[in-house]
Coordinates of C-alpha atoms in Angstrom, one line a residue:
M1 CA -25.8 -115.9 27.7
S2 CA -27.6 -117.6 30.5
Q3 CA -25.8 -118.2 33.8
H4 CA -25.2 -121.7 35.1
P5 CA -24.2 -122.8 38.5
P6 CA -20.5 -122.8 39.3
P7 CA -18.6 -126.1 39.3
T8 CA -18.8 -126.9 43.0
N9 CA -22.5 -126.3 43.4
T10 CA -23.3 -128.0 40.2
N11 CA -21.4 -131.1 41.3
T12 CA -23.3 -131.2 44.5
N13 CA -26.7 -130.8 42.8
T14 CA -25.9 -133.4 40.3
N15 CA -24.7 -135.9 42.8
T16 CA -28.0 -135.6 44.7
N17 CA -30.0 -136.0 41.5
T18 CA -29.4 -139.7 41.2
N19 CA -32.3 -142.0 40.7
T20 CA -34.5 -140.8 43.5
K21 CA -37.0 -143.7 43.4
T22 CA -34.7 -146.6 43.0
N23 CA -31.1 -147.4 43.8
T24 CA -30.1 -150.1 41.4
N25 CA -26.6 -151.6 41.3
K26 CA -26.1 -152.5 37.7
S27 CA -23.4 -155.0 38.3
T28 CA -25.3 -157.0 40.9
G29 CA -28.8 -156.2 40.1
N30 CA -29.8 -155.5 43.7
T31 CA -32.9 -153.2 43.7
T32 CA -34.4 -151.6 46.7
S33 CA -37.4 -149.3 46.9
T34 CA -37.1 -145.9 48.5
D35 CA -39.1 -144.8 51.5
T36 CA -41.5 -143.0 49.2
A37 CA -42.8 -146.2 47.7
D38 CA -42.8 -147.9 51.1
R39 CA -45.0 -145.3 52.7
L40 CA -47.8 -145.7 50.2
S41 CA -50.5 -148.1 51.1
T42 CA -51.7 -150.7 48.6
F43 CA -54.6 -148.4 47.7
G44 CA -52.4 -145.4 47.4
T45 CA -50.0 -147.2 45.1
L46 CA -52.8 -148.6 42.8
K47 CA -54.4 -145.2 42.7
R48 CA -51.4 -143.9 40.7
L49 CA -52.7 -146.0 37.8
Y50 CA -55.7 -143.7 37.4
P51 CA -54.2 -141.3 34.7
F52 CA -53.6 -144.4 32.5
V53 CA -56.9 -146.1 33.4
K54 CA -59.1 -143.0 33.0
P55 CA -60.0 -143.5 29.3
A56 CA -61.1 -147.1 30.1
F57 CA -62.6 -146.3 33.5
P58 CA -66.3 -146.1 32.4
R59 CA -66.2 -149.5 30.7
I60 CA -64.4 -151.1 33.7
V61 CA -67.1 -149.6 36.0
L62 CA -69.8 -151.0 33.7
G63 CA -68.1 -154.3 33.8
M64 CA -68.2 -154.2 37.6
V65 CA -71.9 -153.4 37.4
A66 CA -72.5 -156.3 35.1
A67 CA -70.6 -158.7 37.4
L68 CA -72.5 -157.3 40.5
L69 CA -75.8 -157.9 38.7
A70 CA -74.7 -161.4 37.9
S71 CA -74.0 -162.0 41.6
V72 CA -77.4 -160.5 42.7
V73 CA -79.1 -162.7 40.2
A74 CA -77.3 -165.7 41.7
L75 CA -78.4 -164.7 45.1
L76 CA -82.1 -164.6 43.9
I77 CA -82.1 -168.2 42.9
P78 CA -82.1 -169.5 46.6
F79 CA -85.1 -167.3 47.3
V80 CA -87.0 -169.0 44.4
L81 CA -85.9 -172.4 45.7
Q82 CA -87.2 -171.5 49.2
Q83 CA -90.6 -170.7 47.7
L84 CA -90.4 -174.0 45.8
V85 CA -89.6 -176.1 48.9
D86 CA -92.1 -174.4 51.2
G87 CA -94.8 -174.3 48.5
P88 CA -95.2 -177.0 45.8
L89 CA -92.9 -179.5 47.3
S90 CA -94.4 -179.4 50.7
S91 CA -98.0 -179.4 49.4
G92 CA -97.4 -182.0 46.7
D93 CA -98.7 -179.7 43.9
S94 CA -96.4 -180.6 41.0
R95 CA -98.0 -178.1 38.7
Q96 CA -96.3 -175.3 40.7
V97 CA -92.8 -176.8 40.0
W98 CA -92.7 -175.7 36.3
P99 CA -93.0 -171.9 37.0
A100 CA -90.2 -172.2 39.5
F101 CA -88.1 -174.1 36.9
W102 CA -88.6 -171.5 34.3
I103 CA -87.8 -168.7 36.7
V104 CA -84.5 -170.4 37.8
L105 CA -83.6 -171.1 34.2
G106 CA -84.3 -167.4 33.3
L107 CA -82.2 -166.2 36.2
G108 CA -79.4 -168.5 35.1
V109 CA -79.5 -167.2 31.5
V110 CA -79.4 -163.6 32.8
E111 CA -76.4 -164.4 35.1
A112 CA -74.5 -165.9 32.1
V113 CA -75.3 -162.9 29.9
M114 CA -74.1 -160.5 32.7
I115 CA -70.8 -162.5 33.0
M116 CA -70.3 -162.4 29.3
G117 CA -71.0 -158.7 29.3
R118 CA -68.5 -158.2 32.1
R119 CA -65.8 -159.9 30.0
W120 CA -66.7 -158.0 26.9
L121 CA -66.7 -154.6 28.7
V122 CA -63.3 -154.9 30.4
L123 CA -61.0 -157.1 28.3
T124 CA -60.4 -154.7 25.4
P125 CA -60.0 -151.5 27.5
S126 CA -57.4 -153.2 29.7
T127 CA -55.3 -154.0 26.7
H128 CA -55.5 -150.3 25.7
V129 CA -54.3 -149.4 29.2
E130 CA -51.4 -151.8 28.9
T131 CA -50.4 -150.4 25.5
S132 CA -50.6 -146.8 26.9
M133 CA -48.4 -147.7 29.9
R134 CA -45.9 -149.6 27.8
N135 CA -45.6 -146.6 25.3
G136 CA -45.2 -144.2 28.2
L137 CA -42.5 -146.4 29.8
Y138 CA -40.6 -146.6 26.5
K139 CA -40.9 -142.9 25.9
K140 CA -39.6 -142.3 29.4
L141 CA -36.6 -144.7 28.8
Q142 CA -35.8 -142.8 25.6
D143 CA -35.9 -139.5 27.4
L144 CA -33.8 -140.5 30.4
P145 CA -30.1 -139.7 30.2
V146 CA -27.3 -142.2 29.5
A147 CA -26.4 -142.0 33.2
F148 CA -29.7 -143.7 34.1
H149 CA -29.0 -146.5 31.7
D150 CA -25.5 -146.9 33.1
R151 CA -27.0 -147.7 36.5
W152 CA -29.9 -150.0 35.5
Q153 CA -29.8 -153.5 34.2
S154 CA -31.5 -154.0 30.9
G155 CA -33.2 -157.1 32.2
Q156 CA -34.8 -155.1 35.0
L157 CA -36.2 -152.7 32.5
L158 CA -37.3 -155.5 30.2
S159 CA -39.2 -157.3 33.0
R160 CA -41.0 -154.0 33.9
S161 CA -42.1 -153.3 30.3
V162 CA -43.3 -156.9 29.7
S163 CA -44.2 -159.1 32.6
D164 CA -45.1 -156.3 35.1
L165 CA -47.4 -154.5 32.6
S166 CA -49.0 -157.8 31.6
L167 CA -49.8 -158.5 35.3
I168 CA -51.3 -155.0 35.6
R169 CA -53.5 -155.6 32.6
R170 CA -54.8 -159.0 34.0
W171 CA -55.5 -157.3 37.3
L172 CA -57.5 -154.5 35.6
A173 CA -59.5 -156.9 33.5
F174 CA -60.0 -159.5 36.2
G175 CA -58.6 -158.9 39.6
I176 CA -60.0 -155.5 40.5
V177 CA -63.4 -156.2 39.0
L178 CA -63.8 -159.5 40.9
L179 CA -62.2 -158.2 44.1
I180 CA -64.7 -155.3 44.4
V181 CA -67.7 -157.3 43.1
N182 CA -67.0 -160.3 45.3
F183 CA -66.6 -158.1 48.4
L184 CA -69.9 -156.4 47.7
T185 CA -71.5 -159.9 47.0
I186 CA -70.3 -161.1 50.4
V187 CA -71.8 -158.0 52.1
V188 CA -75.1 -158.4 50.3
G189 CA -75.0 -162.2 50.9
F190 CA -74.5 -161.7 54.6
V191 CA -77.5 -159.4 54.7
V192 CA -79.5 -162.1 52.9
L193 CA -78.3 -164.7 55.4
F194 CA -79.5 -162.5 58.3
F195 CA -82.8 -162.1 56.5
Y196 CA -83.3 -165.9 56.6
S197 CA -82.0 -166.3 60.2
W198 CA -80.2 -163.7 62.2
L199 CA -78.7 -166.4 64.4
L200 CA -77.3 -168.5 61.6
G201 CA -76.1 -165.3 59.9
L202 CA -74.3 -164.2 63.1
I203 CA -72.7 -167.6 63.3
F204 CA -71.5 -167.4 59.7
V205 CA -70.1 -163.9 60.2
V206 CA -68.3 -164.6 63.4
A207 CA -66.8 -167.8 61.9
S208 CA -65.5 -165.7 59.0
I209 CA -63.5 -163.3 61.2
P210 CA -60.3 -165.4 61.1
I211 CA -60.3 -165.0 57.3
W212 CA -60.0 -161.2 57.5
V213 CA -57.3 -161.4 60.2
V214 CA -55.3 -163.8 58.2
G215 CA -55.8 -161.6 55.1
L216 CA -54.3 -158.6 56.8
R217 CA -51.3 -160.5 58.0
F218 CA -50.9 -162.0 54.5
E219 CA -50.6 -158.6 52.9
N220 CA -47.6 -157.6 55.0
R221 CA -45.7 -160.8 54.3
Y222 CA -46.7 -161.4 50.7
S223 CA -45.8 -157.9 49.5
V224 CA -42.2 -158.3 50.5
I225 CA -41.9 -161.7 48.9
A226 CA -43.6 -160.6 45.7
R227 CA -41.3 -157.6 45.3
R228 CA -38.2 -159.9 45.8
S229 CA -39.6 -162.3 43.2
Q230 CA -40.2 -159.7 40.6
D231 CA -36.7 -158.2 41.1
Q232 CA -35.2 -161.6 40.7
V233 CA -37.1 -162.2 37.5
G234 CA -35.4 -159.0 36.2
D235 CA -32.0 -160.3 37.3
L236 CA -32.7 -163.6 35.6
A237 CA -33.7 -161.8 32.4
T238 CA -30.4 -159.8 32.5
S239 CA -28.4 -163.1 32.8
V240 CA -30.1 -164.5 29.7
E241 CA -29.6 -161.3 27.8
E242 CA -25.9 -161.0 28.7
S243 CA -25.2 -164.6 27.8
V244 CA -27.0 -164.3 24.5
H245 CA -25.2 -161.1 23.6
G246 CA -21.9 -162.5 24.8
I247 CA -22.3 -166.0 23.4
R248 CA -19.2 -165.6 21.1
V249 CA -17.0 -164.7 24.1
L250 CA -18.4 -167.5 26.3
K251 CA -17.8 -170.0 23.6
A252 CA -14.3 -168.6 22.7
F253 CA -13.1 -168.9 26.3
G254 CA -15.0 -172.1 27.1
R255 CA -17.0 -170.4 29.9
G256 CA -20.4 -171.8 29.0
K257 CA -20.6 -174.0 32.1
H258 CA -19.5 -171.1 34.3
S259 CA -22.3 -169.0 32.8
L260 CA -24.7 -171.9 33.3
R261 CA -23.8 -172.1 37.0
D262 CA -24.4 -168.4 37.5
F263 CA -27.7 -168.7 35.7
A264 CA -28.7 -171.8 37.7
K265 CA -27.8 -170.0 40.9
R266 CA -30.1 -167.0 40.1
A267 CA -32.8 -169.4 38.9
E268 CA -32.5 -171.4 42.2
E269 CA -32.9 -168.1 44.1
L270 CA -36.0 -167.3 42.1
R271 CA -37.4 -170.8 42.7
G272 CA -36.9 -170.5 46.4
T273 CA -38.7 -167.2 46.4
E274 CA -41.6 -168.6 44.4
I275 CA -41.8 -171.5 46.8
E276 CA -42.0 -169.0 49.7
K277 CA -44.8 -167.2 47.8
S278 CA -46.6 -170.5 47.3
K279 CA -46.3 -171.4 51.0
A280 CA -47.7 -168.0 52.0
I281 CA -50.6 -168.5 49.6
A282 CA -51.2 -172.0 50.8
Q283 CA -51.5 -170.8 54.4
L284 CA -54.1 -168.3 53.3
W285 CA -56.0 -171.0 51.3
L286 CA -56.0 -173.2 54.4
W287 CA -58.0 -170.7 56.3
L288 CA -60.2 -169.8 53.2
L289 CA -61.2 -173.5 52.9
L290 CA -61.3 -174.5 56.5
V291 CA -63.3 -171.5 57.9
P292 CA -66.3 -171.8 55.5
D293 CA -66.5 -175.6 56.2
V294 CA -66.5 -174.9 59.9
A295 CA -69.1 -172.2 59.5
F296 CA -71.3 -174.6 57.4
A297 CA -71.1 -177.3 60.1
L298 CA -72.0 -174.9 62.9
C299 CA -74.8 -173.4 60.9
L300 CA -76.1 -176.9 60.0
L301 CA -76.3 -177.9 63.6
A302 CA -78.0 -174.7 64.6
G303 CA -80.3 -174.7 61.6
I304 CA -81.5 -178.2 62.3
W305 CA -82.3 -177.2 65.9
L306 CA -84.1 -174.1 64.8
A307 CA -86.1 -176.0 62.2
S308 CA -87.0 -178.6 64.9
E309 CA -88.2 -175.8 67.2
G310 CA -90.3 -174.4 64.4
Q311 CA -88.3 -171.1 64.3
L312 CA -87.2 -171.8 60.8
T313 CA -88.9 -173.5 57.8
V314 CA -87.2 -176.2 55.8
G315 CA -87.4 -173.9 52.7
E316 CA -85.7 -171.1 54.6
L317 CA -83.0 -173.5 55.9
F318 CA -82.5 -174.8 52.3
A319 CA -82.3 -171.2 51.0
F320 CA -79.8 -170.3 53.7
F321 CA -77.4 -173.0 52.7
A322 CA -78.0 -172.3 49.0
T323 CA -77.1 -168.7 49.6
A324 CA -74.0 -169.7 51.7
T325 CA -73.0 -171.9 48.8
V326 CA -73.2 -169.0 46.4
L327 CA -71.0 -167.0 48.7
R328 CA -68.4 -169.8 48.9
F329 CA -66.7 -168.8 45.7
P330 CA -66.5 -165.1 46.6
V331 CA -65.0 -165.9 50.0
E332 CA -62.5 -168.5 48.6
S333 CA -61.6 -166.2 45.7
I334 CA -60.4 -163.5 48.2
G335 CA -57.1 -165.5 48.5
F336 CA -55.9 -165.5 44.9
L337 CA -57.4 -162.0 44.3
L338 CA -55.5 -160.6 47.3
S339 CA -52.2 -162.3 46.1
M340 CA -52.9 -160.9 42.6
T341 CA -53.5 -157.4 44.0
F342 CA -50.3 -157.4 46.0
D343 CA -48.4 -158.7 43.0
T344 CA -49.9 -155.8 41.0
R345 CA -49.1 -153.3 43.7
T346 CA -45.4 -154.4 43.4
A347 CA -45.6 -154.2 39.6
V348 CA -47.0 -150.7 39.9
D349 CA -44.2 -149.7 42.3
R350 CA -41.6 -151.0 39.8
F351 CA -43.3 -149.3 36.9
F352 CA -43.3 -145.9 38.6
E353 CA -39.7 -146.3 39.8
V354 CA -38.8 -145.7 36.2
L355 CA -41.4 -143.1 35.5
D356 CA -40.5 -141.1 38.6
S357 CA -36.7 -141.2 37.8
V358 CA -35.4 -137.7 37.6
N359 CA -34.1 -136.7 34.2
T360 CA -31.0 -134.5 34.8
V361 CA -30.6 -133.7 31.1
T362 CA -33.7 -131.7 30.2
D363 CA -34.7 -129.0 27.7
P364 CA -34.5 -125.4 28.9
V365 CA -37.7 -123.6 29.8
E366 CA -36.9 -120.8 27.3
P367 CA -34.8 -122.5 24.6
K368 CA -32.5 -120.7 22.2
T369 CA -32.0 -121.5 18.6
I370 CA -29.1 -121.4 16.2
T371 CA -30.3 -119.7 13.0
N372 CA -27.0 -119.9 11.1
P373 CA -25.1 -123.0 12.2
R374 CA -21.3 -122.6 11.6
G375 CA -19.9 -125.3 13.8
H376 CA -17.9 -123.1 16.2
L377 CA -17.4 -125.4 19.2
E378 CA -15.9 -124.3 22.5
F379 CA -15.2 -125.9 25.9
R380 CA -15.0 -123.2 28.6
A381 CA -13.7 -124.3 32.0
T382 CA -15.6 -127.6 31.5
H383 CA -15.9 -130.1 34.4
F384 CA -17.5 -133.4 34.6
R385 CA -17.8 -136.3 37.1
Y386 CA -20.2 -139.1 37.3
Q387 CA -23.2 -138.6 39.7
D388 CA -22.2 -141.4 42.1
S389 CA -18.5 -140.5 42.2
P390 CA -17.2 -139.9 45.8
A391 CA -16.4 -136.3 46.6
Q392 CA -12.7 -137.0 47.1
F393 CA -12.3 -138.3 43.5
A394 CA -11.0 -136.0 40.8
D395 CA -13.3 -134.9 37.9
L396 CA -12.9 -137.0 34.8
V397 CA -13.0 -133.7 32.9
D398 CA -11.2 -131.2 35.0
G399 CA -11.4 -127.6 33.7
V400 CA -11.0 -128.1 29.9
D401 CA -10.6 -125.0 27.8
L402 CA -10.6 -125.8 24.1
E403 CA -11.9 -124.0 21.0
L404 CA -12.6 -125.4 17.5
Q405 CA -13.0 -122.9 14.7
P406 CA -15.7 -123.6 12.1
G407 CA -14.5 -126.2 9.6
E408 CA -11.5 -127.2 11.8
T409 CA -10.6 -130.8 12.5
M410 CA -9.2 -131.4 16.0
A411 CA -7.7 -134.7 17.2
L412 CA -7.9 -135.6 20.9
V413 CA -5.0 -137.8 22.1
G414 CA -4.1 -139.1 25.5
L415 CA -3.4 -142.2 27.5
T416 CA -6.2 -144.5 28.5
G417 CA -8.4 -142.9 31.1
S418 CA -7.4 -139.3 30.3
G419 CA -11.1 -138.3 29.6
K420 CA -11.2 -138.3 25.8
T421 CA -14.5 -140.2 25.3
T422 CA -16.1 -138.5 28.2
L423 CA -15.3 -135.1 26.8
L424 CA -16.9 -136.0 23.5
A425 CA -20.0 -137.2 25.2
L426 CA -20.6 -133.7 26.7
V427 CA -21.1 -132.2 23.2
P428 CA -24.4 -133.8 22.4
R429 CA -25.4 -133.8 26.1
L430 CA -25.2 -137.6 26.5
Y431 CA -24.0 -136.3 29.9
D432 CA -24.3 -132.8 31.2
V433 CA -21.3 -130.8 32.4
T434 CA -21.0 -130.5 36.2
G435 CA -19.2 -127.2 35.8
G436 CA -18.3 -124.7 33.1
E437 CA -19.9 -124.7 29.7
V438 CA -19.9 -126.3 26.3
L439 CA -20.7 -123.7 23.6
L440 CA -22.0 -124.3 20.0
D441 CA -21.9 -121.2 17.9
G442 CA -21.8 -119.1 21.0
V443 CA -24.8 -120.8 22.7
D444 CA -24.5 -123.0 25.7
V445 CA -25.6 -126.5 24.6
R446 CA -27.9 -126.6 27.7
D447 CA -29.8 -123.6 26.3
L448 CA -30.8 -125.6 23.2
T449 CA -33.4 -128.2 23.1
R450 CA -31.9 -131.7 22.8
E451 CA -33.6 -132.2 19.5
E452 CA -32.1 -129.1 18.0
L453 CA -28.7 -129.7 19.5
R454 CA -28.5 -133.2 18.1
R455 CA -29.5 -132.0 14.7
H456 CA -26.3 -130.1 14.6
I457 CA -24.1 -132.9 16.1
G458 CA -23.2 -136.2 14.4
M459 CA -21.5 -139.0 16.3
A460 CA -19.8 -142.2 15.5
F461 CA -18.5 -144.5 18.3
E462 CA -15.7 -147.0 18.4
D463 CA -18.2 -149.7 19.5
A464 CA -20.6 -149.3 16.6
T465 CA -24.2 -150.2 17.3
L466 CA -26.7 -151.0 14.6
F467 CA -30.4 -151.7 14.8
S468 CA -32.4 -154.7 13.6
T469 CA -33.6 -153.1 10.5
T470 CA -32.3 -152.5 6.9
V471 CA -29.0 -150.9 6.0
R472 CA -30.9 -148.0 4.5
D473 CA -32.8 -147.3 7.7
N474 CA -29.5 -147.6 9.8
V475 CA -27.6 -145.1 7.5
L476 CA -30.5 -142.6 7.3
L477 CA -31.3 -142.8 11.0
G478 CA -30.4 -139.1 11.5
R479 CA -32.3 -137.9 8.4
P480 CA -36.0 -138.4 8.9
D481 CA -36.6 -135.4 6.8
L482 CA -35.4 -137.1 3.6
S483 CA -37.3 -139.4 1.3
G484 CA -37.2 -140.7 -2.3
D485 CA -34.3 -139.8 -4.6
E486 CA -32.8 -137.3 -2.3
A487 CA -32.6 -139.9 0.5
D488 CA -31.0 -142.4 -1.9
R489 CA -28.4 -139.8 -3.0
V490 CA -27.4 -138.9 0.5
M491 CA -27.2 -142.5 1.5
R492 CA -25.0 -143.4 -1.5
E493 CA -22.7 -140.6 -0.9
A494 CA -22.3 -141.5 2.8
L495 CA -21.7 -145.1 2.0
D496 CA -19.1 -144.1 -0.6
I497 CA -17.2 -141.9 1.8
A498 CA -17.3 -144.6 4.5
Q499 CA -16.1 -147.2 2.0
A500 CA -19.2 -149.3 2.8
G501 CA -19.8 -150.6 -0.7
F502 CA -19.9 -154.1 0.6
V503 CA -23.7 -153.5 1.3
H504 CA -24.4 -153.9 -2.4
D505 CA -23.2 -157.5 -2.2
L506 CA -25.6 -158.3 0.6
P507 CA -28.6 -160.5 -0.4
E508 CA -31.0 -157.6 -0.8
G509 CA -28.5 -154.7 -1.0
V510 CA -29.3 -151.7 1.1
D511 CA -32.7 -153.2 1.9
T512 CA -31.0 -156.2 3.7
T513 CA -31.9 -156.5 7.4
V514 CA -28.6 -156.5 9.3
G515 CA -29.9 -158.5 12.3
E516 CA -29.7 -157.8 16.0
E517 CA -27.1 -155.1 16.8
G518 CA -25.6 -155.8 13.4
L519 CA -23.8 -158.8 14.7
S520 CA -24.2 -160.5 11.3
L521 CA -21.6 -158.1 10.0
S522 CA -17.9 -157.8 10.9
G523 CA -16.6 -155.2 13.3
G524 CA -15.1 -153.2 10.4
Q525 CA -18.4 -153.3 8.5
R526 CA -20.4 -152.1 11.5
Q527 CA -17.9 -149.3 12.0
R528 CA -18.2 -148.2 8.4
L529 CA -22.0 -148.2 8.5
A530 CA -21.9 -146.2 11.8
L531 CA -19.5 -143.7 10.1
A532 CA -21.8 -143.5 7.1
R533 CA -24.7 -142.8 9.5
A534 CA -22.9 -139.9 11.1
I535 CA -21.9 -138.5 7.7
A536 CA -25.4 -138.8 6.2
A537 CA -26.7 -136.6 9.1
R538 CA -24.8 -133.7 7.6
P539 CA -24.1 -132.1 11.0
S540 CA -22.3 -128.8 11.5
V541 CA -20.1 -130.6 14.1
L542 CA -18.9 -134.2 13.7
V543 CA -17.8 -136.1 16.8
L544 CA -15.9 -139.3 16.2
D545 CA -14.7 -141.7 18.9
D546 CA -11.9 -143.6 17.1
P547 CA -14.3 -144.7 14.3
L548 CA -11.6 -146.5 12.3
S549 CA -10.1 -148.9 14.9
A550 CA -11.5 -152.1 13.3
L551 CA -10.5 -151.3 9.7
D552 CA -7.6 -152.8 7.9
V553 CA -4.8 -150.6 6.6
D554 CA -6.0 -150.3 3.0
T555 CA -9.6 -149.7 3.9
E556 CA -8.6 -147.1 6.5
A557 CA -6.5 -145.2 3.9
R558 CA -9.5 -145.0 1.6
V559 CA -11.9 -144.0 4.4
E560 CA -9.5 -141.3 5.4
A561 CA -9.3 -140.0 1.9
G562 CA -13.1 -139.7 1.8
L563 CA -13.2 -138.1 5.2
R564 CA -10.9 -135.4 4.1
R565 CA -13.5 -134.2 1.7
V566 CA -16.2 -134.2 4.5
L567 CA -14.0 -132.7 7.2
S568 CA -13.0 -129.8 5.0
E569 CA -16.5 -128.4 5.4
T570 CA -17.4 -129.7 8.9
T571 CA -16.0 -129.0 12.4
S572 CA -14.7 -132.3 13.6
L573 CA -13.6 -133.5 17.0
I574 CA -11.9 -136.9 16.7
V575 CA -10.6 -139.2 19.4
A576 CA -7.4 -140.7 18.0
H577 CA -5.9 -144.0 18.9
R578 CA -3.8 -144.3 15.8
P579 CA -1.2 -141.9 14.4
S580 CA -3.0 -142.2 11.0
T581 CA -6.1 -140.6 12.6
V582 CA -4.0 -137.8 14.0
N583 CA -2.9 -137.0 10.4
L584 CA -6.5 -136.1 9.6
A585 CA -6.4 -133.2 12.0
D586 CA -5.5 -129.6 11.6
R587 CA -4.6 -129.4 15.2
V588 CA -4.1 -131.8 18.1
A589 CA -5.2 -131.4 21.7
L590 CA -3.4 -133.4 24.3
L591 CA -5.4 -134.6 27.3
E592 CA -3.7 -135.6 30.6
N593 CA -5.8 -136.5 33.7
G594 CA -8.9 -134.7 32.4
R595 CA -7.0 -131.6 31.4
V596 CA -5.9 -130.2 28.1
T597 CA -2.2 -129.7 28.6
A598 CA -1.2 -128.8 25.1
V599 CA -2.8 -127.7 21.8
G600 CA -1.0 -127.3 18.4
R601 CA 0.0 -128.9 15.2
H602 CA 1.3 -132.4 15.3
S603 CA 4.8 -131.4 14.2
D604 CA 5.0 -128.6 16.7
L605 CA 3.9 -130.8 19.6
I606 CA 6.3 -133.6 18.6
A607 CA 9.1 -131.1 18.8
T608 CA 8.2 -129.4 22.0
N609 CA 6.2 -131.8 24.3
D610 CA 7.7 -134.8 26.0
H611 CA 4.3 -136.3 27.1
Y612 CA 2.9 -135.9 23.6
R613 CA 5.9 -137.8 22.2
Y614 CA 5.3 -140.5 24.8
V615 CA 1.6 -140.8 23.8
I616 CA 2.3 -140.8 20.1
S617 CA 5.0 -143.5 20.6
S618 CA 2.5 -145.7 22.4
L619 CA 0.0 -145.2 19.6
D620 CA 2.8 -146.0 17.1
D621 CA 3.5 -149.3 18.9
D622 CA -0.2 -150.2 18.9
D623 CA -0.6 -149.2 15.3
R624 CA 2.5 -151.2 14.3
T625 CA 1.2 -154.3 16.0
T626 CA -2.2 -153.9 14.4
R627 CA -0.7 -153.5 10.9
E628 CA 1.6 -156.5 11.4
D629 CA -1.4 -158.6 12.5
V630 CA -3.3 -157.5 9.4
L631 CA -0.4 -158.2 7.1
A632 CA 0.1 -161.6 8.7

C-alpha cells in the first residue's frame, strides 16, 4: 500500500493549495488577481492564447496579409492621383484622364476583394478557437474538485465562459488583425509621406507623438477599469442566477423588493464603472481626433508655402493629403483597438485564472485497480478540514476509524455539525482526506483513478439535483455502458425500488424532460429519482445522505422495503436523520465532534450510550413532528 503524508503535513500542504491564481470570496464575489497575472505584460498575457490559436494561426496570418495588401493598394491611389494632377489636369489633355480613372477603379476593386478575403479568412477560424477554449474551460470545471466550486460564484464562471470568450473571439477576428495591419499601414504611410516631402512628413510625425504618449498612459488606467468591469459583470450574473433559482423563497417571504435593491446596487456599480471606462476612452479619442486635425492644419500651411516656393508640385501636395487621409482611419482606430485589446487581455487573465487553478484531487501517476470489487470500506485515522480553515480550528473529521464489511449497512447518526455529510463526501473523493486513509477493498481511494473509484461508488444526496433532460437520462446517468432492453430493465427496477412509479403518469413517461434542476417535480419526487439513479449505478458501495427526508410516511415505508433488497447485496453507508432510517442498518456509528465515539447495534447503543439515546430522542422528536405534519 502506498504511503501518504501524515495528517499534520498534509493539512499544511492542502491549505497552501488553494486557488493559486485567484482568491474569490463566494459570498461577496470580490475577485482579485494574483501577482503572477499582474507581472505579465499585455503581450505576455495574450501570448498564452497561442496553444488554442495555433490551428487557426495560418488563416489569421493570411487574413492579416490580405488586410495589409488592401492598405497598400489604398496607399497607391494617391500616387495615381498625383500623376493625374501633375499630368493630364495640368496640361489639359482630357484623354489621359480615362486611364487614371480605370486604374483607380481597378485598385478600388482589388482593395474591396482583399477586405472581403480578410473577413472570409479569419471569421470562421476565430469561432473554432472560441469553441475550443469554451470546451477546454468546461472540461477544466468538470475536473476541478468540489472545493473549487465552493469558493467560486457560478456567475463569475458563467461570465468567463460566455462574455469573456466572445470578446476574445471578436478580438482574434477583428482586433488583432486590424491592430497589426493598421500599425504597419501607419509606418508604411509615414514612409510615403516622407517620399512626397520630408518636411511635411516630419511635421506629421512630430504632431502624432502625443497620441503614443496618451496611448501608453491609457493602457495603465484602462486595464484596471476593464478588469473591475468584467468582475462586476460576473457578480451581476450571480445575482440574476440566485434570484431566479430562489424565486420561490423570495416570493414566499415577500423579499422581491429587497432582491431588486441588491441587484440595482450591483447594476449601479457596474454602470459607474462603464461610465469610467467611457470617460477614459473619450479622453483618448479627444487626442486621436484633435492631433490629426492639428497635423493637417500645420502641414497645409507648410505645404502651401513649399508649393509657392516651387519645392513641391500641386500633384505632390494633393497626393500628400490624400495619403494622410488614408492614414486617418488607421490612426483614429488605434483608440478602440487598444481598448478592445486591453479588454481582451483582462478576459484572457480571467480565463486562465480558472485553467491555472490547481486541482488537489487528481489521479495517481501509477493507479491501482480493483479486479474483484466486494465493497469492503474502511476509514483509517481519517482527518479532514477545509482548505481555508484557520489552523486553530478543529478538523471536521478528526481521526475516524470505521470499518464496513462487504454487504453491511451502516447508519451514521449524530447531532448537526458532527461531520456526517463530510465523512460521506470523502468516499468518492469529492474532497480528499487531509490525514489518514479511506480504503476500498484494501486500496486507498487516492490510489485509484477517479473514474474507476466512482464506478464502484453510488451516491444520493438529501438535496437531490436533477438535470434538464429526460427522466430516463437522469436515472441512467451512472450507466453509460447500457443501452436498449438492458438499460430499460435496469431503469424499471431502480424506479420500482425507489417507488418512483409516478414518472409513468408524466406527459411523455420516462421520456419527459424534468426541467431545470428538476424543479417541476416535488421534493419527494426528486429524491426518489436521485435514489433510483444511485441504485441503477449498481455500485459495490452505496453512500446515502438522508435520501428519504422529503418522503411521506407511507412512501418512505415502501422505499425502505425496496431498499432492504438492494442493501442486502451492497455495502451501504447511510446518514440517518430519522429513526426509521436507522432501522435499515445492521450497525450504527455515532459521530460526535468529528469522531466516531461508538459503533454497535441500535439496541445495544440505546442500552449503553447516553449520548446515543440523546441523539435518537432528538431524531424521534423531529420524526414525530414530520409525521404529525403529514397526517395533518
